[in-house]
Amino acid sequence: MKAEIGIVGGSGFYQIDGFKDVEEVELQTPYGSPSDCYFIGTLNGKRVAFLPRHGRKHTHLPSEVNYCAN
């Protein structure tokens, strides 16, 4: 699962119009868990990985975000 573009979404940016064939991918990094699963799909013909920085339901406060893992 490779992506050409990576997007880290902030407050209010959790869905992307036209994002198709989306797979939810749970990853672990050497720095721990990212804020949420990565969503990998196609947008305008490019493979894109999207990560909601604060979690899908805004479950992480800015001071709680594991920036290294993201």
C-alpha positions as a Python dict, from the first residue, in 0.01 Angstrom:
ca = {
    (1, 'M'): (0, 0, 0),
    (2, 'K'): (193, 299, -123),
    (3, 'A'): (74, 654, -150),
    (4, 'E'): (214, 937, -358),
    (5, 'I'): (69, 1209, -137),
    (6, 'G'): (20, 1229, 239),
    (7, 'I'): (-235, 1456, 405),
    (8, 'V'): (-257, 1519, 779),
    (9, 'G'): (-598, 1668, 848),
    (10, 'G'): (-669, 1919, 1118),
    (11, 'S'): (-984, 2039, 1288),
    (12, 'G'): (-1280, 2022, 1053),
    (13, 'F'): (-1087, 1842, 779),
    (14, 'Y'): (-1186, 1479, 819),
    (15, 'Q'): (-1339, 1391, 483),
    (16, 'I'): (-1218, 1461, 132),
    (17, 'D'): (-1468, 1496, -153),
    (18, 'G'): (-1383, 1256, -435),
    (19, 'F'): (-1169, 1026, -219),
    (20, 'K'): (-1244, 676, -359),
    (21, 'D'): (-1155, 311, -297),
    (22, 'V'): (-1057, 393, 59),
    (23, 'E'): (-893, 136, 285),
    (24, 'E'): (-843, 185, 657),
    (25, 'V'): (-490, 88, 761),
    (26, 'E'): (-378, 58, 1122),
    (27, 'L'): (-6, 117, 1167),
    (28, 'Q'): (245, 107, 1449),
    (29, 'T'): (559, 318, 1429),
    (30, 'P'): (883, 313, 1629),
    (31, 'Y'): (731, 614, 1812),
    (32, 'G'): (405, 442, 1906),
    (33, 'S'): (58, 467, 1761),
    (34, 'P'): (-49, 754, 1535),
    (35, 'S'): (-361, 955, 1621),
    (36, 'D'): (-588, 725, 1420),
    (37, 'C'): (-584, 479, 1132),
    (38, 'Y'): (-454, 596, 798),
    (39, 'F'): (-704, 610, 516),
    (40, 'I'): (-550, 521, 182),
    (41, 'G'): (-742, 573, -139),
    (42, 'T'): (-748, 744, -475),
    (43, 'L'): (-804, 1115, -531),
    (44, 'N'): (-794, 1257, -884),
    (45, 'G'): (-599, 954, -1004),
    (46, 'K'): (-331, 973, -731),
    (47, 'R'): (-285, 738, -434),
    (48, 'V'): (-333, 941, -117),
    (49, 'A'): (-281, 860, 251),
    (50, 'F'): (-493, 1066, 491),
    (51, 'L'): (-450, 1083, 869),
    (52, 'P'): (-691, 1273, 1095),
    (53, 'R'): (-439, 1448, 1323),
    (54, 'H'): (-670, 1465, 1628),
    (55, 'G'): (-852, 1138, 1553),
    (56, 'R'): (-1179, 1092, 1365),
    (57, 'K'): (-1389, 1208, 1656),
    (58, 'H'): (-1137, 1468, 1771),
    (59, 'T'): (-1033, 1242, 2060),
    (60, 'H'): (-683, 1392, 2102),
    (61, 'L'): (-622, 1742, 2231),
    (62, 'P'): (-333, 1925, 2059),
    (63, 'S'): (-109, 1853, 2359),
    (64, 'E'): (-193, 1479, 2334),
    (65, 'V'): (-109, 1429, 1964),
    (66, 'N'): (187, 1197, 1911),
    (67, 'Y'): (351, 1409, 1641),
    (68, 'C'): (646, 1174, 1597),
    (69, 'A'): (419, 877, 1529),
    (70, 'N'): (201, 1079, 1292),
}
